[in-house]
Amino acid sequence: MKTSSPLLRASRRLVIAPCRICVLALACFFGVATIAAADGGREAVYSQRAETAYEHAQSKYRSQMDNPVAGWEFGRACYDWADFATNKAQRAAIAHEGIAACQQSLVFTNSAFAHYYMAMNMGQLAQSETLGALKLVHEMEREFLATADMDPGVDFAGPARGLGLLYRDAPGWPMSIGNRAKARKYLESAATLAPNDPENILNLGESDLRWGDKTAATKELSALDALWPSAQKALTGPAWESSWDDWVKRRDTLREKLGL
């Protein structure tokens, strides 16, 4: 998580913001503040792109159900399209499709991408659940850990980022798995594994500020400012438009809250 919320270079969302933000789907359930979406006109463009990508991936998957790559690619497209669901029932239906496609992919090969997008779609499903959301947290944790064991680099350190946000936003023990120490560990790991990714630095800075560590948050903002020009040159095109909409707003908000 919109914060969407957590791509596609192997695992990048092709048409809208990176699905890496998707874990924050749980933020809605747990009452955590979310990041503002793009303006209505741009949002409509992103929604149409996501729907088109979903339809193409669905068609490919249905014609190649024994193709594990087609399975997780459809799972990825389901996550992206579920981000624009207009009600809980629609979001749940799309998320279930994505989860099923990833499970089908895993029948043929133990793919890191299939585990990753299964966790992402579980995050979408959690937004539509009430009593079942807490159970999904544990299942998401399992899938992110499986991904991290197989390929920690998926989606610019997506497994570590996902775990960090999950541990940050979930309620703590005994209700759930929320844990500040684990959250910091994995968010720092994501920033270390993919230090040129604005998302990872933003997550860490926002988390430091939430935890009352303005010194650390200011340090992360400085690191973000330093990488910003090179990131703008490297991460270009329609695939990144929504990400930049999100990142600009979040950087401005972080700067404002730090009084800088």
Coordinates of N, CA, C and O in Angstrom, one line a residue, residues 106-226:
L106 N 2.9 -21.9 -8.8 CA 3.8 -22.7 -7.8 C 3.6 -24.2 -8.0 O 4.5 -25.0 -7.5
V107 N 2.6 -24.6 -8.7 CA 2.4 -26.0 -9.0 C 3.5 -26.5 -9.9 O 4.0 -27.6 -9.8
F108 N 4.0 -25.6 -10.8 CA 5.0 -26.0 -11.8 C 6.4 -25.6 -11.4 O 7.3 -26.3 -11.8
T109 N 6.6 -24.6 -10.6 CA 7.9 -24.2 -10.2 C 7.9 -23.3 -9.0 O 6.9 -22.5 -8.8
N110 N 8.8 -23.5 -8.1 CA 8.9 -22.7 -6.9 C 9.5 -21.3 -7.1 O 10.6 -21.1 -6.9
S111 N 8.6 -20.4 -7.7 CA 9.1 -19.1 -8.1 C 9.0 -18.1 -7.1 O 8.0 -17.9 -6.4
A112 N 10.1 -17.3 -7.0 CA 10.1 -16.2 -6.0 C 9.0 -15.2 -6.4 O 8.3 -14.6 -5.5
F113 N 8.8 -14.9 -7.7 CA 7.8 -14.0 -8.1 C 6.4 -14.4 -7.7 O 5.6 -13.6 -7.4
A114 N 6.1 -15.7 -7.8 CA 4.8 -16.2 -7.5 C 4.5 -16.0 -6.0 O 3.5 -15.6 -5.6
H115 N 5.5 -16.3 -5.1 CA 5.4 -16.1 -3.7 C 5.2 -14.6 -3.4 O 4.3 -14.2 -2.6
Y116 N 5.9 -13.7 -4.1 CA 5.9 -12.3 -3.9 C 4.5 -11.7 -4.2 O 3.9 -11.0 -3.4
Y117 N 4.0 -12.1 -5.4 CA 2.7 -11.5 -5.8 C 1.5 -12.2 -5.1 O 0.5 -11.6 -5.0
M118 N 1.8 -13.4 -4.6 CA 0.7 -13.9 -3.7 C 0.6 -13.1 -2.5 O -0.5 -12.7 -2.0
A119 N 1.7 -12.7 -1.9 CA 1.7 -11.8 -0.7 C 1.0 -10.5 -1.0 O 0.2 -9.9 -0.3
M120 N 1.4 -9.9 -2.2 CA 0.8 -8.6 -2.6 C -0.7 -8.7 -2.7 O -1.4 -7.8 -2.3
N121 N -1.2 -9.8 -3.4 CA -2.7 -9.9 -3.5 C -3.3 -10.2 -2.2 O -4.5 -9.8 -2.0
M122 N -2.6 -10.8 -1.3 CA -3.2 -11.0 0.1 C -3.4 -9.7 0.8 O -4.3 -9.5 1.5
G123 N -2.4 -8.7 0.5 CA -2.6 -7.4 1.0 C -3.8 -6.7 0.5 O -4.5 -6.0 1.2
Q124 N -4.1 -6.9 -0.8 CA -5.4 -6.4 -1.3 C -6.6 -7.0 -0.7 O -7.6 -6.3 -0.4
L125 N -6.5 -8.3 -0.5 CA -7.6 -9.0 0.0 C -7.9 -8.6 1.5 O -9.1 -8.5 1.9
A126 N -6.8 -8.3 2.2 CA -7.0 -7.8 3.6 C -7.8 -6.5 3.7 O -8.5 -6.3 4.7
Q127 N -7.8 -5.7 2.6 CA -8.6 -4.5 2.7 C -10.1 -4.8 2.6 O -10.9 -4.0 3.0
S128 N -10.4 -5.9 2.1 CA -11.8 -6.3 1.9 C -12.3 -7.2 3.0 O -13.5 -7.5 3.1
E129 N -11.4 -7.6 3.9 CA -11.8 -8.5 5.0 C -12.0 -7.7 6.3 O -11.5 -6.6 6.5
T130 N -12.7 -8.3 7.2 CA -12.8 -7.8 8.6 C -12.1 -8.7 9.6 O -11.0 -8.5 10.0
L131 N -12.8 -9.8 9.8 CA -12.3 -10.8 10.8 C -11.1 -11.5 10.2 O -10.2 -12.0 10.9
G132 N -11.1 -11.7 8.9 CA -10.0 -12.5 8.2 C -8.7 -11.8 8.0 O -7.7 -12.4 7.6
A133 N -8.7 -10.5 8.2 CA -7.5 -9.7 7.9 C -6.3 -10.1 8.7 O -5.1 -10.2 8.2
L134 N -6.5 -10.4 10.0 CA -5.3 -10.7 10.8 C -4.7 -12.0 10.4 O -3.5 -12.2 10.5
K135 N -5.5 -13.0 10.0 CA -5.0 -14.2 9.5 C -4.1 -14.0 8.3 O -3.1 -14.6 8.1
L136 N -4.6 -13.1 7.4 CA -3.8 -12.8 6.2 C -2.5 -12.2 6.5 O -1.5 -12.4 5.7
V137 N -2.3 -11.5 7.6 CA -1.0 -11.0 7.9 C 0.0 -12.1 8.1 O 1.1 -12.0 7.6
H138 N -0.4 -13.1 8.7 CA 0.6 -14.2 8.9 C 0.9 -14.9 7.6 O 2.0 -15.3 7.3
E139 N -0.1 -15.0 6.7 CA 0.1 -15.6 5.4 C 1.0 -14.7 4.5 O 1.9 -15.2 3.8
M140 N 0.8 -13.4 4.6 CA 1.7 -12.5 3.9 C 3.1 -12.6 4.4 O 4.1 -12.6 3.6
E141 N 3.3 -12.7 5.7 CA 4.6 -12.8 6.3 C 5.3 -14.1 5.7 O 6.5 -14.0 5.3
R142 N 4.6 -15.2 5.7 CA 5.2 -16.4 5.2 C 5.6 -16.3 3.7 O 6.7 -16.7 3.4
E143 N 4.8 -15.7 2.9 CA 5.1 -15.5 1.5 C 6.3 -14.6 1.3 O 7.1 -14.8 0.4
F144 N 6.3 -13.5 2.0 CA 7.5 -12.6 1.9 C 8.8 -13.2 2.3 O 9.8 -13.0 1.7
L145 N 8.7 -14.0 3.4 CA 9.9 -14.7 3.9 C 10.4 -15.7 2.8 O 11.6 -15.8 2.6
A146 N 9.4 -16.4 2.2 CA 9.8 -17.3 1.2 C 10.5 -16.6 0.0 O 11.5 -17.1 -0.5
T147 N 9.9 -15.5 -0.4 CA 10.5 -14.7 -1.5 C 11.9 -14.3 -1.1 O 12.9 -14.4 -1.9
A148 N 12.1 -13.8 0.1 CA 13.4 -13.3 0.6 C 14.4 -14.4 0.6 O 15.6 -14.1 0.2
D149 N 14.0 -15.6 0.9 CA 15.0 -16.7 0.9 C 15.4 -17.1 -0.5 O 16.6 -17.5 -0.7
M150 N 14.5 -16.9 -1.5 CA 14.8 -17.3 -2.8 C 15.5 -16.2 -3.6 O 16.4 -16.5 -4.4
D151 N 15.0 -15.0 -3.5 CA 15.5 -13.9 -4.3 C 15.2 -12.5 -3.6 O 14.2 -11.9 -3.8
P152 N 16.1 -12.1 -2.7 CA 15.9 -10.8 -2.0 C 15.8 -9.6 -2.9 O 15.3 -8.6 -2.4
G153 N 16.3 -9.7 -4.1 CA 16.3 -8.6 -5.0 C 15.0 -8.3 -5.8 O 14.9 -7.3 -6.5
V154 N 14.0 -9.2 -5.6 CA 12.8 -9.0 -6.4 C 12.2 -7.7 -6.1 O 12.1 -7.2 -5.0
D155 N 11.8 -7.0 -7.2 CA 11.2 -5.6 -7.1 C 12.0 -4.7 -6.2 O 11.4 -4.1 -5.3
F156 N 13.3 -4.5 -6.5 CA 14.1 -3.6 -5.7 C 14.0 -3.8 -4.2 O 13.6 -3.0 -3.4
A157 N 14.3 -5.1 -3.8 CA 14.3 -5.5 -2.4 C 12.8 -5.5 -1.9 O 12.6 -5.2 -0.7
G158 N 11.9 -5.9 -2.7 CA 10.5 -6.0 -2.4 C 10.2 -6.8 -1.1 O 9.4 -6.5 -0.3
P159 N 10.8 -8.0 -1.0 CA 10.5 -8.9 0.2 C 10.9 -8.2 1.5 O 10.1 -8.2 2.4
A160 N 12.0 -7.6 1.6 CA 12.4 -6.8 2.8 C 11.5 -5.6 3.0 O 11.1 -5.4 4.2
R161 N 11.2 -4.9 2.0 CA 10.3 -3.8 2.1 C 9.0 -4.2 2.6 O 8.4 -3.6 3.5
G162 N 8.5 -5.3 2.0 CA 7.1 -5.8 2.4 C 7.1 -6.2 3.8 O 6.2 -5.9 4.6
L163 N 8.1 -6.9 4.3 CA 8.2 -7.4 5.7 C 8.3 -6.2 6.6 O 7.7 -6.1 7.7
G164 N 9.1 -5.2 6.2 CA 9.3 -4.0 7.1 C 8.0 -3.3 7.3 O 7.6 -2.9 8.4
L165 N 7.2 -3.1 6.2 CA 6.0 -2.4 6.3 C 4.9 -3.2 7.0 O 4.1 -2.7 7.8
L166 N 5.0 -4.5 6.9 CA 4.1 -5.4 7.5 C 4.3 -5.4 9.1 O 3.3 -5.2 9.8
Y167 N 5.5 -5.5 9.5 CA 5.9 -5.4 10.9 C 5.6 -4.0 11.5 O 5.3 -3.9 12.7
R168 N 5.7 -3.0 10.6 CA 5.5 -1.6 11.1 C 4.0 -1.4 11.3 O 3.6 -0.8 12.3
D169 N 3.1 -1.8 10.4 CA 1.7 -1.4 10.4 C 0.8 -2.4 11.1 O -0.3 -2.0 11.4
A170 N 1.2 -3.7 11.2 CA 0.3 -4.6 11.9 C 0.3 -4.4 13.4 O 1.2 -3.8 14.0
P171 N -0.8 -4.7 14.1 CA -0.9 -4.6 15.5 C 0.2 -5.5 16.1 O 0.6 -6.5 15.6
G172 N 0.7 -5.1 17.3 CA 1.7 -5.9 18.0 C 1.1 -7.1 18.7 O -0.1 -7.3 18.7
W173 N 2.1 -7.8 19.3 CA 1.7 -9.0 20.1 C 0.8 -8.5 21.3 O 1.0 -7.5 21.9
P174 N -0.2 -9.3 21.7 CA -0.6 -10.7 21.2 C -1.6 -10.7 20.0 O -1.9 -11.7 19.5
M175 N -2.0 -9.5 19.6 CA -3.0 -9.4 18.6 C -2.5 -9.9 17.2 O -3.1 -10.6 16.5
S176 N -1.2 -9.4 16.9 CA -0.7 -9.7 15.6 C 0.9 -9.7 15.7 O 1.4 -9.8 16.8
I177 N 1.5 -9.5 14.5 CA 3.0 -9.6 14.4 C 3.7 -8.3 14.4 O 4.9 -8.3 14.2
G178 N 3.0 -7.2 14.6 CA 3.7 -5.9 14.6 C 4.9 -5.9 15.6 O 4.8 -6.4 16.7
N179 N 6.0 -5.3 15.1 CA 7.2 -5.3 15.9 C 8.2 -4.3 15.3 O 8.6 -4.4 14.2
R180 N 8.4 -3.2 16.1 CA 9.2 -2.1 15.6 C 10.7 -2.5 15.3 O 11.2 -2.1 14.3
A181 N 11.3 -3.4 16.1 CA 12.6 -3.8 15.9 C 12.7 -4.5 14.5 O 13.7 -4.3 13.7
K182 N 11.8 -5.4 14.3 CA 11.8 -6.2 13.0 C 11.5 -5.2 11.8 O 12.1 -5.3 10.8
A183 N 10.6 -4.3 12.1 CA 10.3 -3.3 11.0 C 11.5 -2.5 10.6 O 11.8 -2.4 9.4
R184 N 12.2 -2.0 11.6 CA 13.4 -1.3 11.3 C 14.5 -2.1 10.6 O 15.1 -1.7 9.6
K185 N 14.6 -3.4 11.1 CA 15.6 -4.3 10.5 C 15.4 -4.5 9.0 O 16.3 -4.3 8.1
Y186 N 14.1 -4.7 8.6 CA 13.8 -5.0 7.2 C 13.7 -3.8 6.4 O 14.1 -3.8 5.2
L187 N 13.3 -2.7 6.9 CA 13.3 -1.4 6.1 C 14.7 -1.0 5.8 O 15.0 -0.5 4.7
E188 N 15.6 -1.1 6.8 CA 17.0 -0.8 6.6 C 17.6 -1.7 5.6 O 18.4 -1.3 4.8
S189 N 17.2 -3.0 5.7 CA 17.7 -4.0 4.7 C 17.3 -3.6 3.3 O 18.1 -3.7 2.4
A190 N 16.1 -3.2 3.1 CA 15.6 -2.8 1.8 C 16.4 -1.6 1.3 O 16.8 -1.6 0.1
A191 N 16.6 -0.7 2.1 CA 17.4 0.5 1.7 C 18.8 0.2 1.4 O 19.5 0.8 0.5
T192 N 19.4 -0.8 2.1 CA 20.7 -1.3 1.8 C 20.8 -2.0 0.5 O 21.8 -1.9 -0.3
L193 N 19.9 -2.9 0.3 CA 19.9 -3.8 -0.9 C 19.6 -3.0 -2.2 O 20.1 -3.3 -3.3
A194 N 18.7 -1.9 -2.1 CA 18.4 -1.1 -3.2 C 18.4 0.3 -2.8 O 17.4 1.0 -2.7
P195 N 19.6 0.9 -2.6 CA 19.7 2.2 -2.1 C 19.4 3.4 -3.0 O 19.2 4.5 -2.6
N196 N 19.3 3.0 -4.3 CA 18.9 4.0 -5.3 C 17.5 4.1 -5.6 O 17.0 4.7 -6.6
D197 N 16.7 3.4 -4.8 CA 15.2 3.4 -5.0 C 14.6 4.4 -4.1 O 14.6 4.2 -2.8
P198 N 13.9 5.4 -4.6 CA 13.3 6.4 -3.7 C 12.3 5.8 -2.7 O 12.2 6.3 -1.5
E199 N 11.6 4.8 -3.1 CA 10.6 4.2 -2.2 C 11.2 3.7 -0.9 O 10.6 3.9 0.1
N200 N 12.3 3.0 -1.1 CA 12.9 2.4 0.1 C 13.4 3.5 1.1 O 13.2 3.3 2.3
I201 N 13.9 4.5 0.6 CA 14.4 5.6 1.5 C 13.2 6.4 2.1 O 13.3 6.7 3.3
L202 N 12.2 6.6 1.3 CA 11.0 7.2 1.8 C 10.4 6.4 3.0 O 10.0 6.9 4.0
N203 N 10.2 5.1 2.8 CA 9.7 4.2 3.8 C 10.4 4.4 5.1 O 9.9 4.4 6.2
L204 N 11.8 4.4 5.0 CA 12.6 4.4 6.2 C 12.5 5.8 6.9 O 12.3 5.9 8.1
G205 N 12.5 6.9 6.1 CA 12.4 8.2 6.7 C 11.0 8.4 7.3 O 10.9 9.0 8.4
E206 N 9.9 8.0 6.7 CA 8.6 8.1 7.2 C 8.5 7.3 8.5 O 7.8 7.7 9.5
S207 N 9.1 6.1 8.5 CA 9.0 5.3 9.7 C 9.8 5.9 10.9 O 9.3 5.9 12.0
D208 N 11.0 6.4 10.6 CA 11.8 7.1 11.6 C 11.0 8.2 12.2 O 11.0 8.4 13.5
L209 N 10.3 9.0 11.4 CA 9.5 10.1 11.9 C 8.4 9.6 12.8 O 8.1 10.2 13.8
R210 N 7.7 8.6 12.3 CA 6.6 8.0 13.1 C 7.1 7.5 14.5 O 6.4 7.6 15.5
W211 N 8.3 7.0 14.5 CA 8.9 6.5 15.8 C 9.5 7.6 16.6 O 10.1 7.3 17.6
G212 N 9.4 8.8 16.2 CA 9.9 9.9 16.9 C 11.4 10.2 16.8 O 12.0 11.0 17.6
D213 N 12.0 9.6 15.8 CA 13.5 9.8 15.6 C 13.7 10.8 14.4 O 13.9 10.5 13.3
K214 N 13.6 12.1 14.8 CA 13.7 13.1 13.7 C 15.1 13.2 13.1 O 15.3 13.6 12.0
T215 N 16.1 12.9 14.0 CA 17.5 12.9 13.5 C 17.7 11.9 12.3 O 18.2 12.2 11.3
A216 N 17.2 10.7 12.6 CA 17.3 9.7 11.6 C 16.5 10.0 10.3 O 16.9 9.8 9.2
A217 N 15.3 10.5 10.6 CA 14.4 10.9 9.4 C 15.0 12.0 8.6 O 14.9 12.0 7.4
T218 N 15.7 13.0 9.2 CA 16.3 14.0 8.5 C 17.5 13.5 7.7 O 17.7 13.9 6.5
K219 N 18.2 12.5 8.2 CA 19.3 11.9 7.5 C 18.8 11.1 6.3 O 19.4 11.2 5.2
E220 N 17.6 10.5 6.4 CA 17.1 9.8 5.3 C 16.6 10.8 4.2 O 16.7 10.5 3.0
L221 N 16.0 11.9 4.6 CA 15.6 12.9 3.7 C 16.8 13.4 2.9 O 16.7 13.7 1.7
S222 N 17.9 13.6 3.6 CA 19.1 14.1 2.9 C 19.6 13.1 1.9 O 20.0 13.4 0.7
A223 N 19.5 11.8 2.2 CA 19.9 10.8 1.3 C 18.9 10.7 0.1 O 19.4 10.5 -1.0
L224 N 17.7 10.9 0.4 CA 16.7 11.0 -0.7 C 16.9 12.1 -1.7 O 16.9 12.0 -2.9
D225 N 17.2 13.3 -1.1 CA 17.5 14.5 -1.9 C 18.7 14.2 -2.8 O 18.8 14.7 -4.0
A226 N 19.7 13.5 -2.3 CA 21.0 13.3 -3.0 C 20.7 12.3 -4.2 O 21.3 12.5 -5.2

